[in-house]
Short mmCIF file of C-alpha atoms in Angstrom, two decimals:
data_model
loop_
_atom_site.label_atom_id
_atom_site.label_comp_id
_atom_site.label_asym_id
_atom_site.label_seq_id
_atom_site.Cartn_x
_atom_site.Cartn_y
_atom_site.Cartn_z
CA UNK A 955 159.78 110.25 142.52
CA UNK A 956 158.81 107.60 139.96
CA UNK A 957 161.66 106.33 137.68
CA UNK A 958 161.98 107.37 134.26
CA UNK A 959 160.97 103.97 132.86
CA UNK A 960 158.12 103.03 135.14
CA UNK A 961 155.22 101.27 133.38
CA UNK A 962 152.25 103.61 132.63
CA UNK A 963 149.61 103.37 135.39
CA UNK A 964 146.66 102.62 133.13
CA UNK A 965 144.24 101.92 136.01
CA UNK A 966 145.19 105.29 137.61
CA UNK A 967 144.49 106.90 134.15
CA UNK A 968 140.99 105.40 134.06
CA UNK A 969 140.31 106.57 137.55
CA UNK A 970 141.55 110.10 136.88
CA UNK A 971 139.38 110.33 133.69
CA UNK A 972 136.36 109.35 135.85
CA UNK A 973 137.34 112.08 138.50
CA UNK A 974 137.40 114.62 135.66
CA UNK A 975 133.98 113.60 134.31
CA UNK A 976 132.34 113.34 137.57
CA UNK A 977 133.73 116.58 138.99
CA UNK A 978 134.90 115.13 142.26
CA UNK A 979 136.81 112.29 143.98
CA UNK A 980 133.62 111.36 145.92
CA UNK A 981 131.34 111.02 142.71
CA UNK A 982 133.98 109.23 140.97
CA UNK A 983 134.22 106.66 143.68
CA UNK A 984 130.50 106.23 143.40
CA UNK A 985 130.72 105.86 139.55
CA UNK A 986 133.43 103.35 139.80
CA UNK A 987 131.75 101.37 142.81
CA UNK A 988 134.79 101.82 145.00
CA UNK A 989 135.81 103.93 148.03
CA UNK A 990 137.11 107.50 148.12
CA UNK A 991 140.44 106.44 149.63
CA UNK A 992 140.98 104.02 146.79
CA UNK A 993 140.33 106.68 144.19
CA UNK A 994 142.63 109.11 146.07
CA UNK A 995 145.39 106.54 145.94
CA UNK A 996 145.04 106.10 142.34
CA UNK A 997 145.23 109.86 141.83
CA UNK A 998 148.31 110.10 144.02
CA UNK A 999 150.04 107.36 141.84
CA UNK A 1000 149.39 109.15 138.73
CA UNK A 1001 150.50 112.65 140.08
CA UNK A 1002 153.69 110.93 141.24
CA UNK A 1003 154.17 109.44 137.82
CA UNK A 1004 153.85 112.78 136.12
CA UNK A 1005 155.63 114.72 139.00
CA UNK A 1006 152.92 117.33 139.03
CA UNK A 1007 149.40 117.96 140.30
CA UNK A 1008 146.45 117.05 138.31
CA UNK A 1009 143.73 118.25 140.66
CA UNK A 1010 143.75 121.29 142.96
CA UNK A 1011 141.36 122.26 145.82
CA UNK A 1012 139.20 125.40 145.62
CA UNK A 1013 137.44 125.36 149.01
CA UNK A 1014 135.23 122.31 149.07
CA UNK A 1015 135.44 121.86 145.30
CA UNK A 1016 138.23 120.09 143.24
CA UNK A 1017 139.37 121.60 139.90
CA UNK A 1018 141.69 120.20 137.36
CA UNK A 1019 145.02 121.90 136.88
CA UNK A 1020 145.88 123.17 133.54
CA UNK A 1021 148.18 120.04 133.14
CA UNK A 1022 145.26 117.79 134.28
CA UNK A 1023 142.85 119.40 131.68
CA UNK A 1024 145.40 118.95 128.87
CA UNK A 1025 145.96 115.31 129.75
CA UNK A 1026 142.16 114.34 130.11
CA UNK A 1027 141.26 116.04 126.88
CA UNK A 1028 143.89 114.00 125.09
CA UNK A 1029 143.28 110.52 126.59
CA UNK A 1030 139.53 110.29 127.39
CA UNK A 1031 138.17 109.62 124.01
CA UNK A 1032 140.95 107.02 123.06
CA UNK A 1033 140.21 105.45 126.54
CA UNK A 1034 136.51 105.12 125.68
CA UNK A 1035 137.35 103.57 122.38
CA UNK A 1036 139.68 100.95 124.13
CA UNK A 1037 137.01 100.09 126.71
CA UNK A 1038 134.11 99.86 124.16
CA UNK A 1039 136.22 97.67 121.81
CA UNK A 1040 137.24 95.48 124.46
CA UNK A 1041 133.68 95.07 125.68
CA UNK A 1042 132.46 94.40 122.18
CA UNK A 1043 135.18 91.70 121.54
CA UNK A 1044 134.70 89.89 124.97
CA UNK A 1045 133.51 86.47 124.95
CA UNK A 1046 132.32 85.07 128.20
CA UNK A 1047 132.97 81.44 129.25
CA UNK A 1048 131.31 81.76 132.71
CA UNK A 1049 127.71 81.61 133.88
CA UNK A 1050 126.70 84.49 131.64
CA UNK A 1051 127.76 82.67 128.44
CA UNK A 1052 124.32 81.03 128.11
CA UNK A 1053 122.20 83.92 128.86
CA UNK A 1054 120.86 87.15 126.97
CA UNK A 1055 119.04 90.18 128.17
CA UNK A 1056 116.18 91.38 126.05
CA UNK A 1057 114.87 94.95 126.83
CA UNK A 1058 111.62 96.06 125.25
CA UNK A 1059 109.25 99.14 125.46
CA UNK A 1060 106.34 96.79 124.38
CA UNK A 1061 105.25 95.54 127.73
CA UNK A 1062 102.03 93.88 126.48
CA UNK A 1063 103.82 92.29 123.44
CA UNK A 1064 106.41 90.85 126.13
CA UNK A 1065 103.65 89.68 128.35
CA UNK A 1066 101.31 87.89 125.78
CA UNK A 1067 103.74 87.10 122.94
CA UNK A 1068 107.47 87.22 123.68
CA UNK A 1069 107.62 85.46 127.12
CA UNK A 1070 105.47 82.54 126.31
CA UNK A 1071 107.25 81.57 123.17
CA UNK A 1072 111.17 81.40 123.68
CA UNK A 1073 111.13 77.80 124.87
CA UNK A 1074 111.90 76.33 121.41
CA UNK A 1075 114.76 78.88 120.90
CA UNK A 1076 116.04 78.12 124.37
CA UNK A 1077 116.02 74.48 123.52
CA UNK A 1078 117.93 74.93 120.36
CA UNK A 1079 120.74 76.92 122.15
CA UNK A 1080 121.05 74.29 124.86
CA UNK A 1081 118.91 75.86 127.60
CA UNK A 1082 119.79 79.43 126.89
CA UNK A 1083 118.07 81.77 129.54
CA UNK A 1084 116.28 84.78 128.01
CA UNK A 1085 115.79 87.58 130.54
CA UNK A 1086 113.10 90.07 129.66
CA UNK A 1087 113.04 93.57 131.04
CA UNK A 1088 110.60 96.43 130.13
CA UNK A 1089 111.17 100.16 129.98
CA UNK A 1090 109.75 103.17 128.08
CA UNK A 1091 112.88 105.17 128.68
CA UNK A 1092 115.25 105.64 125.79
CA UNK A 1093 118.14 103.19 126.22
CA UNK A 1094 121.70 104.29 126.81
CA UNK A 1095 125.08 102.64 125.84
CA UNK A 1096 125.65 102.02 129.59
CA UNK A 1097 122.27 99.95 130.07
CA UNK A 1098 122.73 96.24 130.28
CA UNK A 1099 120.87 94.42 127.48
CA UNK A 1100 121.88 92.43 124.33
CA UNK A 1101 118.55 92.91 122.42
CA UNK A 1102 116.17 95.92 122.12
CA UNK A 1103 112.65 95.28 120.98
CA UNK A 1104 110.69 98.54 120.48
CA UNK A 1105 108.07 100.31 118.50
CA UNK A 1106 109.19 103.92 118.62
CA UNK A 1107 112.67 103.86 120.39
CA UNK A 1108 115.98 103.36 118.79
CA UNK A 1109 119.49 102.71 119.81
CA UNK A 1110 122.42 105.33 119.29
CA UNK A 1111 125.20 102.84 119.18
CA UNK A 1112 126.39 100.20 116.56
CA UNK A 1113 123.69 97.57 116.31
CA UNK A 1114 122.07 95.22 113.55
CA UNK A 1115 118.34 95.68 113.40
CA UNK A 1116 115.32 93.71 111.95
CA UNK A 1117 111.77 94.61 110.94
CA UNK A 1118 109.73 92.09 112.94
CA UNK A 1119 106.13 93.36 112.75
CA UNK A 1120 104.10 96.02 110.89
CA UNK A 1121 101.38 96.58 113.71
CA UNK A 1122 97.72 95.93 113.09
CA UNK A 1123 95.15 97.07 115.49
CA UNK A 1124 91.89 95.42 116.24
CA UNK A 1125 88.82 96.03 118.48
CA UNK A 1126 88.01 93.15 120.73
CA UNK A 1127 85.37 92.25 123.29
CA UNK A 1128 83.87 89.41 125.22
CA UNK A 1129 82.33 86.70 122.87
CA UNK A 1130 79.14 86.83 125.10
CA UNK A 1131 78.57 90.48 124.25
CA UNK A 1132 79.96 90.69 120.66
CA UNK A 1133 78.07 87.86 119.01
CA UNK A 1134 76.60 89.21 115.85
CA UNK A 1135 77.88 92.78 116.59
CA UNK A 1136 79.51 95.12 113.84
CA UNK A 1137 81.87 97.95 113.97
CA UNK A 1138 78.98 100.25 114.77
CA UNK A 1139 79.14 98.73 118.33
CA UNK A 1140 81.92 101.03 119.14
CA UNK A 1141 79.37 103.88 119.31
CA UNK A 1142 77.40 102.15 121.99
CA UNK A 1143 79.90 100.31 124.34
CA UNK A 1144 82.69 101.95 126.33
CA UNK A 1145 86.25 101.51 124.90
CA UNK A 1146 89.04 101.21 127.60
CA UNK A 1147 91.53 103.93 127.52
CA UNK A 1148 95.24 102.91 127.18
CA UNK A 1149 97.57 105.84 127.95
CA UNK A 1150 100.57 104.25 126.24
CA UNK A 1151 98.78 103.81 122.84
CA UNK A 1152 98.31 106.22 119.96
CA UNK A 1153 94.66 107.23 118.97
CA UNK A 1154 93.11 104.78 116.70
CA UNK A 1155 89.77 106.63 116.19
CA UNK A 1156 90.70 108.57 113.04
CA UNK A 1157 91.41 105.47 110.96
CA UNK A 1158 87.74 104.56 111.53
CA UNK A 1159 86.54 107.93 110.64
CA UNK A 1160 85.45 108.47 114.31
CA UNK A 1161 85.98 111.28 116.73
CA UNK A 1162 85.97 111.26 120.51
CA UNK A 1163 82.25 112.28 120.68
CA UNK A 1164 81.39 109.25 118.79
CA UNK A 1165 82.51 106.64 121.55
CA UNK A 1166 81.90 106.09 125.15
CA UNK A 1167 85.10 106.37 127.17
CA UNK A 1168 85.72 103.56 129.55
CA UNK A 1169 88.28 102.98 132.35
CA UNK A 1170 91.94 104.14 131.92
CA UNK A 1171 94.90 101.69 132.06
CA UNK A 1172 98.62 102.37 131.47
CA UNK A 1173 99.07 99.34 129.23
CA UNK A 1174 96.99 96.75 127.35
CA UNK A 1175 98.00 93.81 129.49
CA UNK A 1176 96.34 95.58 132.48
CA UNK A 1177 93.13 96.05 130.45
CA UNK A 1178 92.95 92.44 129.16
CA UNK A 1179 91.19 91.10 132.28
CA UNK A 1180 88.69 93.98 132.11
CA UNK A 1181 87.71 93.39 128.46
CA UNK A 1182 87.54 89.56 129.00
CA UNK A 1183 85.07 89.73 131.82
CA UNK A 1184 83.18 93.12 131.25
CA UNK A 1185 80.88 94.96 128.84
CA UNK A 1186 83.52 96.91 127.25
CA UNK A 1187 85.84 97.09 124.21
CA UNK A 1188 89.53 97.23 123.89
CA UNK A 1189 91.57 98.40 121.00
CA UNK A 1190 94.85 96.38 120.86
CA UNK A 1191 97.59 95.24 118.57
CA UNK A 1192 96.29 92.07 117.03
CA UNK A 1193 99.50 90.11 117.75
CA UNK A 1194 99.08 90.60 121.43
CA UNK A 1195 95.53 89.26 121.43
CA UNK A 1196 95.69 86.61 118.76
CA UNK A 1197 96.04 83.54 121.07
CA UNK A 1198 93.12 84.85 123.26
CA UNK A 1199 91.06 85.21 119.92
CA UNK A 1200 91.99 81.77 118.68
CA UNK A 1201 91.06 80.32 122.09
CA UNK A 1202 87.73 81.93 121.87
CA UNK A 1203 88.29 84.11 124.98
CA UNK A 1204 88.06 87.32 122.92
CA UNK A 1205 86.04 88.13 119.76
CA UNK A 1206 87.31 90.59 116.97
CA UNK A 1207 84.75 93.08 115.80
CA UNK A 1208 84.52 92.59 111.98
CA UNK A 1209 85.85 95.50 109.99
CA UNK A 1210 88.01 96.69 112.95
CA UNK A 1211 91.35 95.49 111.72
CA UNK A 1212 93.53 98.48 110.51
CA UNK A 1213 97.21 99.36 110.34
CA UNK A 1214 98.47 101.75 113.06
CA UNK A 1215 101.55 102.78 111.08
CA UNK A 1216 103.79 101.53 113.85
CA UNK A 1217 106.60 99.15 113.12
CA UNK A 1218 108.21 96.80 115.63
CA UNK A 1219 112.08 96.43 115.35
CA UNK A 1220 114.54 94.31 117.04
CA UNK A 1221 118.20 95.46 117.64
CA UNK A 1222 121.12 93.35 118.42
CA UNK A 1223 123.71 95.75 120.04
CA UNK A 1224 127.34 95.20 119.03
CA UNK A 1225 128.62 95.40 122.62
CA UNK A 1226 126.58 92.29 123.67
CA UNK A 1227 128.52 89.74 125.54
CA UNK A 1228 126.87 87.26 123.21
CA UNK A 1229 126.50 89.10 119.78
CA UNK A 1230 125.85 86.14 117.71
CA UNK A 1231 123.23 84.68 119.96
CA UNK A 1232 121.63 88.14 120.09
CA UNK A 1233 121.34 88.33 116.29
CA UNK A 1234 119.96 84.80 116.15
CA UNK A 1235 117.31 85.70 118.63
CA UNK A 1236 116.38 88.79 116.66
CA UNK A 1237 116.07 86.51 113.56
CA UNK A 1238 114.04 83.96 115.41
CA UNK A 1239 111.55 86.69 116.73
CA UNK A 1240 111.22 88.03 113.06
CA UNK A 1241 110.28 84.74 111.84
CA UNK A 1242 107.81 84.06 114.75
CA UNK A 1243 106.19 87.35 114.19
CA UNK A 1244 105.92 86.79 110.33
CA UNK A 1245 104.19 83.43 110.84
CA UNK A 1246 101.83 85.00 113.25
CA UNK A 1247 100.99 87.92 110.98
CA UNK A 1248 100.26 85.45 108.06
CA UNK A 1249 97.98 83.38 110.32
CA UNK A 1250 96.27 86.56 111.35
CA UNK A 1251 95.61 87.71 107.83
CA UNK A 1252 94.26 84.42 106.75
#
């Protein structure tokens, strides 16, 4: 039996809370990235400390005892607060101290604008490494990222956020096929279908019967090679094709520029290992987008 003044077994409490949440020792071991025997040992330590069972077997299933339910209901939320606060306030000094992870739901924005530009920011920060990952799924507080850049998602945890771009759409095509053409061209040339994009046709007072439907792609970055080389059109965010237009690779059809109503935002989550760097990155992206938008409108 444990002595009355034994230290509280905090690691065992954390493991027990995980057992309660996962519903079994096996699933708790998976969630914690450890072995079942290790989880069982921690459970035994805590039960010895209390002098009573916390879990009881029901056939192949494990259930909390009344004492176990009372204890986990009391400590689970405060434990979450402790873990969250510790993560938020931690400052790394190892290899991860000069690295941030940027998550985005805007794959073409990342491909054509975000990834080609951070060299200057990295240089300012002594060679900071900017990892970029893309996902259309809503982020969770357990996902590993420092910055979220999105058009229609948001975070459900503490974060500072910046408006970085009010999206403008343009219709582009190959210069060889677009010379001298006007917006009426959209009635005679196929427009590539992008399944991740909202429908732009109503802003031009056009309906589906007014256009020719072209090939279908998941994202604009997959459609860019097709519009560059083929006799087809693409409706895309202006910021993602601005470099190609400036270099003469694509041509914007006059009169096609229109706001989509979508706003890009950048979020720096409080739990980031490098919160100040994450905020600086968001401010830097906002400035870069602002300069690009001014150049596009000129």
